[in-house]
PDB file of C-alpha atoms in Angstrom:
ATOM      1  CA  UNK A   1     106.731  87.986  90.749  1.00 67.00           C
ATOM      2  CA  UNK A   2     108.468  90.934  89.571  1.00 72.00           C
ATOM      3  CA  UNK A   3     108.065  92.234  85.870  1.00 77.00           C
ATOM      4  CA  UNK A   4     110.395  94.234  83.660  1.00 77.00           C
ATOM      5  CA  UNK A   5     108.697  96.274  80.900  1.00 83.00           C
ATOM      6  CA  UNK A   6     110.173  98.528  78.178  1.00 84.00           C
ATOM      7  CA  UNK A   7     107.608 101.136  77.084  1.00 89.00           C
ATOM      8  CA  UNK A   8     108.169 102.261  73.343  1.00 91.00           C
ATOM      9  CA  UNK A   9     105.369 104.484  73.178  1.00 95.00           C
ATOM     10  CA  UNK A  10     104.603 106.319  75.854  1.00 94.00           C
ATOM     11  CA  UNK A  11     101.700 108.175  74.439  1.00 96.00           C
ATOM     12  CA  UNK A  12      99.960 105.034  73.023  1.00 97.00           C
ATOM     13  CA  UNK A  13      99.935 103.939  76.992  1.00 95.00           C
ATOM     14  CA  UNK A  14      98.856 106.436  77.954  1.00 96.00           C
ATOM     15  CA  UNK A  15      95.658 107.176  74.812  1.00 97.00           C
ATOM     16  CA  UNK A  16      94.937 102.998  75.733  1.00 97.00           C
ATOM     17  CA  UNK A  17      94.144 103.902  79.673  1.00 95.00           C
ATOM     18  CA  UNK A  18      92.220 107.088  78.614  1.00 96.00           C
ATOM     19  CA  UNK A  19      89.977 104.706  76.097  1.00 96.00           C
ATOM     20  CA  UNK A  20      89.611 101.992  78.636  1.00 94.00           C
ATOM     21  CA  UNK A  21      88.325 105.317  81.430  1.00 94.00           C
ATOM     22  CA  UNK A  22      85.869 106.488  79.137  1.00 94.00           C
ATOM     23  CA  UNK A  23      84.597 102.800  78.710  1.00 93.00           C
ATOM     24  CA  UNK A  24      84.154 102.427  82.279  1.00 91.00           C
ATOM     25  CA  UNK A  25      80.533 103.417  82.808  1.00 91.00           C
ATOM     26  CA  UNK A  26      80.921 102.574  86.454  1.00 91.00           C
ATOM     27  CA  UNK A  27      83.208 104.906  87.535  1.00 91.00           C
ATOM     28  CA  UNK A  28      81.882 108.279  88.889  1.00 93.00           C
ATOM     29  CA  UNK A  29      82.798 111.489  87.089  1.00 90.00           C
ATOM     30  CA  UNK A  30      84.887 113.063  90.037  1.00 91.00           C
ATOM     31  CA  UNK A  31      87.113 109.440  90.248  1.00 93.00           C
ATOM     32  CA  UNK A  32      87.023 110.204  86.376  1.00 93.00           C
ATOM     33  CA  UNK A  33      88.238 113.303  86.211  1.00 94.00           C
ATOM     34  CA  UNK A  34      91.230 112.569  88.849  1.00 94.00           C
ATOM     35  CA  UNK A  35      92.023 109.015  86.851  1.00 93.00           C
ATOM     36  CA  UNK A  36      92.525 111.159  83.806  1.00 95.00           C
ATOM     37  CA  UNK A  37      94.205 113.430  85.147  1.00 96.00           C
ATOM     38  CA  UNK A  38      96.707 110.482  86.790  1.00 93.00           C
ATOM     39  CA  UNK A  39      96.884 108.342  83.924  1.00 93.00           C
ATOM     40  CA  UNK A  40      97.617 111.533  81.241  1.00 96.00           C
ATOM     41  CA  UNK A  41     100.569 112.838  83.971  1.00 94.00           C
ATOM     42  CA  UNK A  42     102.131 109.364  84.719  1.00 90.00           C
ATOM     43  CA  UNK A  43     103.002 106.919  82.642  1.00 90.00           C
ATOM     44  CA  UNK A  44     103.166 104.212  84.926  1.00 87.00           C
ATOM     45  CA  UNK A  45      99.896 105.239  86.435  1.00 88.00           C
ATOM     46  CA  UNK A  46      98.265 104.785  82.867  1.00 91.00           C
ATOM     47  CA  UNK A  47     100.452 100.950  82.628  1.00 89.00           C
ATOM     48  CA  UNK A  48      98.935 100.618  86.536  1.00 86.00           C
ATOM     49  CA  UNK A  49      95.333 101.032  85.152  1.00 86.00           C
ATOM     50  CA  UNK A  50      95.708  98.897  82.116  1.00 90.00           C
ATOM     51  CA  UNK A  51      97.119  95.985  83.675  1.00 86.00           C
ATOM     52  CA  UNK A  52      95.498  93.846  86.225  1.00 81.00           C
ATOM     53  CA  UNK A  53      97.117  91.590  88.500  1.00 79.00           C
ATOM     54  CA  UNK A  54      93.788  89.475  89.123  1.00 80.00           C
ATOM     55  CA  UNK A  55      93.315  89.311  85.141  1.00 82.00           C
ATOM     56  CA  UNK A  56      97.009  87.948  85.399  1.00 82.00           C
ATOM     57  CA  UNK A  57      96.520  84.742  86.800  1.00 84.00           C
ATOM     58  CA  UNK A  58      92.719  84.384  87.599  1.00 81.00           C
ATOM     59  CA  UNK A  59      92.726  81.706  85.290  1.00 84.00           C
ATOM     60  CA  UNK A  60      95.731  79.726  86.523  1.00 88.00           C
ATOM     61  CA  UNK A  61      94.804  76.000  88.017  1.00 91.00           C
ATOM     62  CA  UNK A  62      95.693  75.952  91.590  1.00 92.00           C
ATOM     63  CA  UNK A  63      96.124  79.364  91.978  1.00 87.00           C
ATOM     64  CA  UNK A  64      93.739  81.726  94.011  1.00 85.00           C
ATOM     65  CA  UNK A  65      95.216  85.691  94.403  1.00 83.00           C
ATOM     66  CA  UNK A  66      94.658  86.624  97.955  1.00 84.00           C
ATOM     67  CA  UNK A  67      96.541  90.172  97.335  1.00 82.00           C
ATOM     68  CA  UNK A  68      98.069  92.279  95.167  1.00 78.00           C
ATOM     69  CA  UNK A  69      99.444  95.378  94.507  1.00 74.00           C
ATOM     70  CA  UNK A  70     102.463  96.672  92.775  1.00 69.00           C
ATOM     71  CA  UNK A  71     104.290 100.394  91.903  1.00 68.00           C
ATOM     72  CA  UNK A  72     106.366 100.829  89.080  1.00 67.00           C
ATOM     73  CA  UNK A  73     109.083 103.124  88.295  1.00 69.00           C
ATOM     74  CA  UNK A  74     111.615 104.173  85.872  1.00 71.00           C
ATOM     75  CA  UNK A  75     114.921 102.329  85.325  1.00 74.00           C
ATOM     76  CA  UNK A  76     117.726 102.039  82.802  1.00 78.00           C
ATOM     77  CA  UNK A  77     117.871  98.108  82.497  1.00 77.00           C
ATOM     78  CA  UNK A  78     121.368  96.519  80.980  1.00 77.00           C
ATOM     79  CA  UNK A  79     120.345  92.981  81.308  1.00 77.00           C
ATOM     80  CA  UNK A  80     124.119  92.712  81.305  1.00 81.00           C
ATOM     81  CA  UNK A  81     124.880  94.562  84.286  1.00 80.00           C
ATOM     82  CA  UNK A  82     125.135  92.188  87.793  1.00 80.00           C
ATOM     83  CA  UNK A  83     123.216  94.812  89.199  1.00 76.00           C
ATOM     84  CA  UNK A  84     120.388  93.273  87.344  1.00 73.00           C
ATOM     85  CA  UNK A  85     121.129  89.989  88.895  1.00 72.00           C
ATOM     86  CA  UNK A  86     118.602  88.094  91.312  1.00 60.00           C
ATOM     87  CA  UNK A  87     118.456  89.740  94.641  1.00 59.00           C
ATOM     88  CA  UNK A  88     119.320  88.721  98.101  1.00 53.00           C
ATOM     89  CA  UNK A  89     116.213  88.010  98.992  1.00 56.00           C
ATOM     90  CA  UNK A  90     115.234  85.678  96.058  1.00 52.00           C
ATOM     91  CA  UNK A  91     118.340  83.438  96.464  1.00 49.00           C
ATOM     92  CA  UNK A  92     118.481  80.950  99.472  1.00 49.00           C
ATOM     93  CA  UNK A  93     121.740  80.270 101.492  1.00 52.00           C
ATOM     94  CA  UNK A  94     122.352  77.433  98.821  1.00 53.00           C
ATOM     95  CA  UNK A  95     122.503  79.634  96.310  1.00 52.00           C
ATOM     96  CA  UNK A  96     119.232  78.058  94.515  1.00 52.00           C
ATOM     97  CA  UNK A  97     116.084  80.677  93.931  1.00 49.00           C
ATOM     98  CA  UNK A  98     114.121  81.357  97.007  1.00 49.00           C
ATOM     99  CA  UNK A  99     110.573  78.537  96.688  1.00 47.00           C
ATOM    100  CA  UNK A 100     109.342  80.171 100.305  1.00 45.00           C
ATOM    101  CA  UNK A 101     106.173  77.738 100.430  1.00 41.00           C
ATOM    102  CA  UNK A 102     104.476  80.529 102.109  1.00 38.00           C
ATOM    103  CA  UNK A 103     104.763  82.906  99.681  1.00 41.00           C
ATOM    104  CA  UNK A 104     104.083  80.584  96.848  1.00 39.00           C
ATOM    105  CA  UNK A 105     100.760  79.477  98.548  1.00 37.00           C
ATOM    106  CA  UNK A 106      99.636  83.003  99.339  1.00 36.00           C
ATOM    107  CA  UNK A 107     100.192  84.116  95.463  1.00 37.00           C
ATOM    108  CA  UNK A 108     101.737  87.629  96.000  1.00 37.00           C
ATOM    109  CA  UNK A 109     102.643  90.017  93.759  1.00 40.00           C
ATOM    110  CA  UNK A 110     105.311  92.705  94.679  1.00 42.00           C
TER     111      UNK A 110
END
């Protein structure tokens, strides 16, 4: 699964992550300080703190998330560019989207 997001207000994302950190009573002070620094310095880190892959699919019938990891990067998105077509990994030899059952059953988010 790939998700492309456009962030219109980096400050709002950072503020939301900081609010969530402040409300999370289960985080030790040293870990909280580290997390606050990370979300303040990098909007991608703030977003990573706010978006939980388990929350995205946790209530989907027939799906059990086995493992999730994700990373983010800044990109210039142009939906009309051929650069944004399906990757070779996403298309099988027939030109159809790849629906590899082993990955689908594992519920990988990458």
